[in-house]
Amino acid sequence: MIYLDAAATSAVRREVLEAMWPYLTGDFGNPSSHHGVGESAARALADARATVAAWLGCRASEVVFTSGGTEADNLAIKGIALATPRGRHIVTTAIEHEAVLASVDYLVRQHGFTVDYAPVGRDGLIDVDAFAALLRPDTTLASVMLANNEVGTVQPIARLTALTHELRIPFHTDAVQAAGWLPLDVTTLGVDALSVSGHKLGAPKGIGALFVRGRIPIEPVLHGGGQERGKRSGTENVAGAVGLATAVRLAAANREAQSAAAARARDAFMAAVLAELPDARLTGHPSVRLPGTASFVFPGSNGETILLELERRGVVSSSGSACAAGSEDASHVLLALGYEEDVARTAVRFSWGPEVDADQLAGVAAAVGDAVREVAALGR
Ligand code: PLP
């Protein structure tokens, strides 16, 4: 079996699990406890926070550990919008992850916010001029993802933040899919808040982090014991934080070489699939995209049936986001990119980690050709 659904989740890396183990067993303490067991946990948490901060180029005090990407997005969107008295207007895009879209929707329904969605092109790239035109003196927050989880397109975040900074509008980016592949230095990106999630990087599900710039006010979503400097109450997931930090260290060590190799393998894979199947269309931008994602539509075919045929051939992939995969709806991302609903339903996303090589992807391209031809031959 070859697993090409890394954008949905990845396996926990052995080094990550080994680093976590002590904090689930002997050093299991609560970091708030004033005894040796607690202090050991508190030290591990502080070390993990320092590692994540170094990765993002921020201060340790600007890192909030969360239960994952969804919570980080919720905290950024609701927390910053509700703590910023300048207005009730949000600018985002229609291709964000549901964690962002639904958080914005909550603010609209329950707190009287209005929202504008900056347009994106067929390639998934935001229209920068249209984004600029939507910014207003009462805009409370802008949120645009660094890389899209379905089509892989990477947005020009530094250009967008240059625009929001002129108007002193806080800017959040969801970097969940970019983490491990792209540099996440928050100063270069110019962002005020950035979300990451452990399980896309080889850490477990249920741990993530939000960077929030020190001077940006933020209202907590979870209230309680005041952990994480009052920004996120709840006994800290020490082992999870240690796991995230270990995954970050591993990913950062070899990032540039791994990203370059994956991008070359991706380009060969995309070319091979398009050569196999002349009717297939790449979705997202042809080059400004994540190194480990290639996504296609197969007009006239059926995405779910292709996935089944691929799995029979030992290839595990997805129709888009894991959430969309379980539902009958066509992808909101592909619809926003201008695809017709019946074409959007033929989407298949292949996503992988650095352990997958070009030879394996060449085999997958041949299997994709066989699978799609088989679906056509069976008339399904
Ligand atoms: N944001 C993006 C872009 C994602 O792809 C995902 C997960 O699929 C999330 C947020 C949510 O992260 P988590 O699964 O850690 O809640």
PDB file of C-alpha atoms and ligand atoms in Angstrom, residues 7 68-70 73 97 145 149 174 176-177 197 199-200, ligand 1:
ATOM      1  CA  ALA A   7      -2.759  16.224   3.858  1.00  0.00           C
ATOM      2  CA  GLY A  68      -4.816  21.284  16.906  1.00  0.00           C
ATOM      3  CA  GLY A  69      -5.341  23.366  13.817  1.00  0.00           C
ATOM      4  CA  THR A  70      -9.075  23.757  14.267  1.00  0.00           C
ATOM      5  CA  ASP A  73      -7.972  28.834  13.841  1.00  0.00           C
ATOM      6  CA  HIS A  97     -10.498  25.496   5.755  1.00  0.00           C
ATOM      7  CA  MET A 145      -4.324  30.555   4.383  1.00  0.00           C
ATOM      8  CA  ASN A 149      -5.388  21.859   1.724  1.00  0.00           C
ATOM      9  CA  ASP A 174      -3.622  29.102   8.528  1.00  0.00           C
ATOM     10  CA  VAL A 176      -1.427  23.901   8.763  1.00  0.00           C
ATOM     11  CA  GLN A 177      -0.637  22.459   5.324  1.00  0.00           C
ATOM     12  CA  SER A 197      -1.232  21.361  13.607  1.00  0.00           C
ATOM     13  CA  HIS A 199      -0.612  15.580  12.913  1.00  0.00           C
ATOM     14  CA  LYS A 200       0.335  16.899   9.479  1.00  0.00           C
TER      15      LYS A 200
HETATM   16  N1  PLP B   1      -6.508  24.027   8.477  1.00  0.00           N
HETATM   17  C1  PLP B   1      -6.153  23.307   7.404  1.00  0.00           C
HETATM   18  C2  PLP B   1      -5.681  24.015   6.166  1.00  0.00           C
HETATM   19  C3  PLP B   1      -6.219  21.913   7.438  1.00  0.00           C
HETATM   20  O1  PLP B   1      -5.869  21.210   6.354  1.00  0.00           O
HETATM   21  C4  PLP B   1      -6.669  21.282   8.622  1.00  0.00           C
HETATM   22  C5  PLP B   1      -6.807  19.807   8.698  1.00  0.00           C
HETATM   23  O2  PLP B   1      -7.153  19.159   7.749  1.00  0.00           O
HETATM   24  C6  PLP B   1      -7.018  22.089   9.725  1.00  0.00           C
HETATM   25  C7  PLP B   1      -6.928  23.439   9.609  1.00  0.00           C
HETATM   26  C8  PLP B   1      -7.510  21.484  10.986  1.00  0.00           C
HETATM   27  O3  PLP B   1      -6.470  20.941  11.755  1.00  0.00           O
HETATM   28  P1  PLP B   1      -6.789  19.829  12.878  1.00  0.00           P
HETATM   29  O4  PLP B   1      -7.130  18.573  12.139  1.00  0.00           O
HETATM   30  O5  PLP B   1      -5.514  19.740  13.659  1.00  0.00           O
HETATM   31  O6  PLP B   1      -7.909  20.337  13.704  1.00  0.00           O
END
